[in-house]
Amino acid sequence: MKTGQLTPFQLKLHAALRQIPAGRVMTYAALAARLRCRSPRAVGQALRANPYAPRIPCHRIICSDLTLGGYQGADSRAALARKRALLAQEGVRFLPDGRVDPTCVIRS
DNA sequence: TGTGGCGCGTAAT
DNA sequence: ATTACGCGCCACA
């Protein structure tokens, strides 16, 4: 079925996400750099429009400040809590400050 | 610490 | 085709 209604970017994005091992997270900037993109915003937006939420681990992407940033386009406390739960389920550790453990973050 | 501006892509008009 | 917006990041004051 064609390339789907998704854009080439999403495919690339999915490929990058696939490279992220479980229990580990990557920042938007790192992911963008991997996609050869100078704008992390494009990445975030692509994830936000990603209708394949459970199919695409967009929750493995966090802010460069080690903050969860947002989830599904919502920076609400509930969304962040859910994201944190998902990451914790994967084995990612969190700091008492609510930030992600830098050892689990891949800043390549 | 807080604010503004920046470049890329998508989606909508 | 053009405009507006978006889960961000960086630089500067």
Tab-separated table of C-alpha atoms (C1' of nucleotides) in Angstrom:
chain	number	residue	atom	x	y	z
A	1	MET	CA	0.000	0.000	0.000
A	2	LYS	CA	2.145	2.769	-1.162
A	3	THR	CA	4.286	4.514	1.335
A	4	GLY	CA	1.242	5.118	3.438
A	5	GLN	CA	-0.084	8.554	4.195
A	6	LEU	CA	3.054	9.090	6.169
A	7	THR	CA	5.858	11.228	4.930
A	8	PRO	CA	9.412	10.109	4.245
A	9	PHE	CA	10.371	11.837	7.415
A	10	GLN	CA	8.191	9.649	9.529
A	11	LEU	CA	9.727	6.584	8.022
A	12	LYS	CA	13.130	7.915	8.835
A	13	LEU	CA	11.961	8.833	12.262
A	14	HIS	CA	10.633	5.377	12.894
A	15	ALA	CA	13.890	3.896	11.775
A	16	ALA	CA	15.765	6.068	14.229
A	17	LEU	CA	13.421	5.186	17.048
A	18	ARG	CA	13.949	1.565	16.218
A	19	GLN	CA	17.617	2.044	16.883
A	20	ILE	CA	16.885	3.056	20.427
A	21	PRO	CA	17.195	0.040	22.712
A	22	ALA	CA	14.613	-0.529	25.403
A	23	GLY	CA	15.370	1.057	28.725
A	24	ARG	CA	17.098	3.881	26.956
A	25	VAL	CA	15.965	7.285	25.766
A	26	MET	CA	17.174	9.833	23.268
A	27	THR	CA	16.750	13.551	23.032
A	28	TYR	CA	14.982	15.317	20.209
A	29	ALA	CA	18.195	17.035	19.246
A	30	ALA	CA	20.092	13.762	19.015
A	31	LEU	CA	17.347	12.188	16.996
A	32	ALA	CA	17.144	15.201	14.729
A	33	ALA	CA	20.886	15.092	14.236
A	34	ARG	CA	20.578	11.427	13.352
A	35	LEU	CA	17.941	12.339	10.782
A	36	ARG	CA	20.299	14.949	9.417
A	37	CYS	CA	17.739	17.522	10.470
A	38	ARG	CA	18.703	20.893	11.856
A	39	SER	CA	15.328	21.390	13.445
A	40	PRO	CA	14.310	19.197	16.350
A	41	ARG	CA	10.912	20.770	16.056
A	42	ALA	CA	10.201	18.887	12.900
A	43	VAL	CA	10.935	15.670	14.743
A	44	GLY	CA	8.661	16.488	17.627
A	45	GLN	CA	5.923	17.497	15.291
A	46	ALA	CA	6.285	14.312	13.335
A	47	LEU	CA	5.926	12.316	16.525
A	48	ARG	CA	2.950	14.372	17.542
A	49	ALA	CA	1.156	13.617	14.315
A	50	ASN	CA	2.137	10.017	14.692
A	51	PRO	CA	-1.093	8.025	14.821
A	52	TYR	CA	0.913	4.892	15.496
A	53	ALA	CA	1.484	5.803	19.126
A	54	PRO	CA	1.847	2.282	20.541
A	55	ARG	CA	3.543	1.173	17.355
A	56	ILE	CA	6.086	3.938	17.507
A	57	PRO	CA	7.834	4.409	20.848
A	58	CYS	CA	7.692	8.165	20.732
A	59	HIS	CA	7.778	8.089	24.488
A	60	ARG	CA	11.440	7.204	24.256
A	61	ILE	CA	12.171	10.706	23.156
A	62	ILE	CA	12.840	13.334	25.745
A	63	CYS	CA	14.017	16.893	25.925
A	64	SER	CA	17.683	17.771	25.830
A	65	ASP	CA	17.331	18.915	29.416
A	66	LEU	CA	16.614	15.332	30.349
A	67	THR	CA	13.054	16.361	30.954
A	68	LEU	CA	10.266	14.285	29.526
A	69	GLY	CA	9.126	17.267	27.552
A	70	GLY	CA	5.710	16.183	26.369
A	71	TYR	CA	3.761	13.213	25.267
A	72	GLN	CA	1.350	13.005	22.383
A	73	GLY	CA	1.455	16.729	22.105
A	74	ALA	CA	0.451	17.242	25.677
A	75	ASP	CA	2.781	18.531	28.325
A	76	SER	CA	0.161	17.964	30.972
A	77	ARG	CA	1.153	16.347	34.201
A	78	ALA	CA	-0.946	13.292	33.405
A	79	ALA	CA	0.714	12.820	30.032
A	80	LEU	CA	4.171	13.188	31.521
A	81	ALA	CA	3.296	10.785	34.316
A	82	ARG	CA	2.156	8.254	31.734
A	83	LYS	CA	5.313	8.721	29.730
A	84	ARG	CA	7.406	8.340	32.832
A	85	ALA	CA	5.557	5.146	33.681
A	86	LEU	CA	6.241	3.754	30.228
A	87	LEU	CA	9.912	4.554	30.437
A	88	ALA	CA	10.127	3.149	33.937
A	89	GLN	CA	8.472	0.036	32.612
A	90	GLU	CA	11.231	-0.224	30.046
A	91	GLY	CA	13.789	-0.017	32.805
A	92	VAL	CA	14.707	3.635	32.586
A	93	ARG	CA	15.574	5.220	35.883
A	94	PHE	CA	14.578	8.657	37.005
A	95	LEU	CA	16.098	11.196	39.302
A	96	PRO	CA	14.265	12.457	42.366
A	97	ASP	CA	13.905	15.711	40.488
A	98	GLY	CA	11.721	13.975	37.959
A	99	ARG	CA	14.379	14.056	35.282
A	100	VAL	CA	15.588	11.052	33.337
A	101	ASP	CA	18.762	9.383	34.455
A	102	PRO	CA	21.541	10.694	32.191
A	103	THR	CA	23.049	7.231	32.076
A	104	CYS	CA	19.961	6.000	30.256
A	105	VAL	CA	19.978	8.915	27.866
A	106	ILE	CA	21.770	8.556	24.597
A	107	ARG	CA	23.079	11.898	23.430
A	108	SER	CA	24.836	10.816	20.326
B	1	DT	C1'	16.615	32.607	35.134
B	2	DG	C1'	13.692	34.293	31.563
B	3	DT	C1'	12.752	35.745	26.867
B	4	DG	C1'	13.289	35.684	21.821
B	5	DG	C1'	14.607	34.039	17.638
B	6	DC	C1'	15.748	30.285	14.434
B	7	DG	C1'	15.210	26.391	10.617
B	8	DC	C1'	12.580	22.221	9.134
B	9	DG	C1'	8.472	19.784	8.121
B	10	DT	C1'	3.581	19.105	8.259
B	11	DA	C1'	-1.046	20.223	7.733
B	12	DA	C1'	-4.471	23.380	6.565
B	13	DT	C1'	-6.371	27.075	3.595
C	1	DA	C1'	1.180	28.013	-3.677
C	2	DT	C1'	1.229	30.238	0.707
C	3	DT	C1'	0.462	30.669	5.674
C	4	DA	C1'	0.455	29.085	10.219
C	5	DC	C1'	1.731	25.920	13.670
C	6	DG	C1'	4.418	22.463	16.286
C	7	DC	C1'	6.395	17.290	22.201
C	8	DG	C1'	12.535	22.133	20.735
C	9	DC	C1'	17.098	24.142	21.048
C	10	DC	C1'	20.245	27.647	21.449
C	11	DA	C1'	21.853	32.327	22.303
C	12	DC	C1'	21.541	36.430	24.616
C	13	DA	C1'	20.171	39.830	28.432
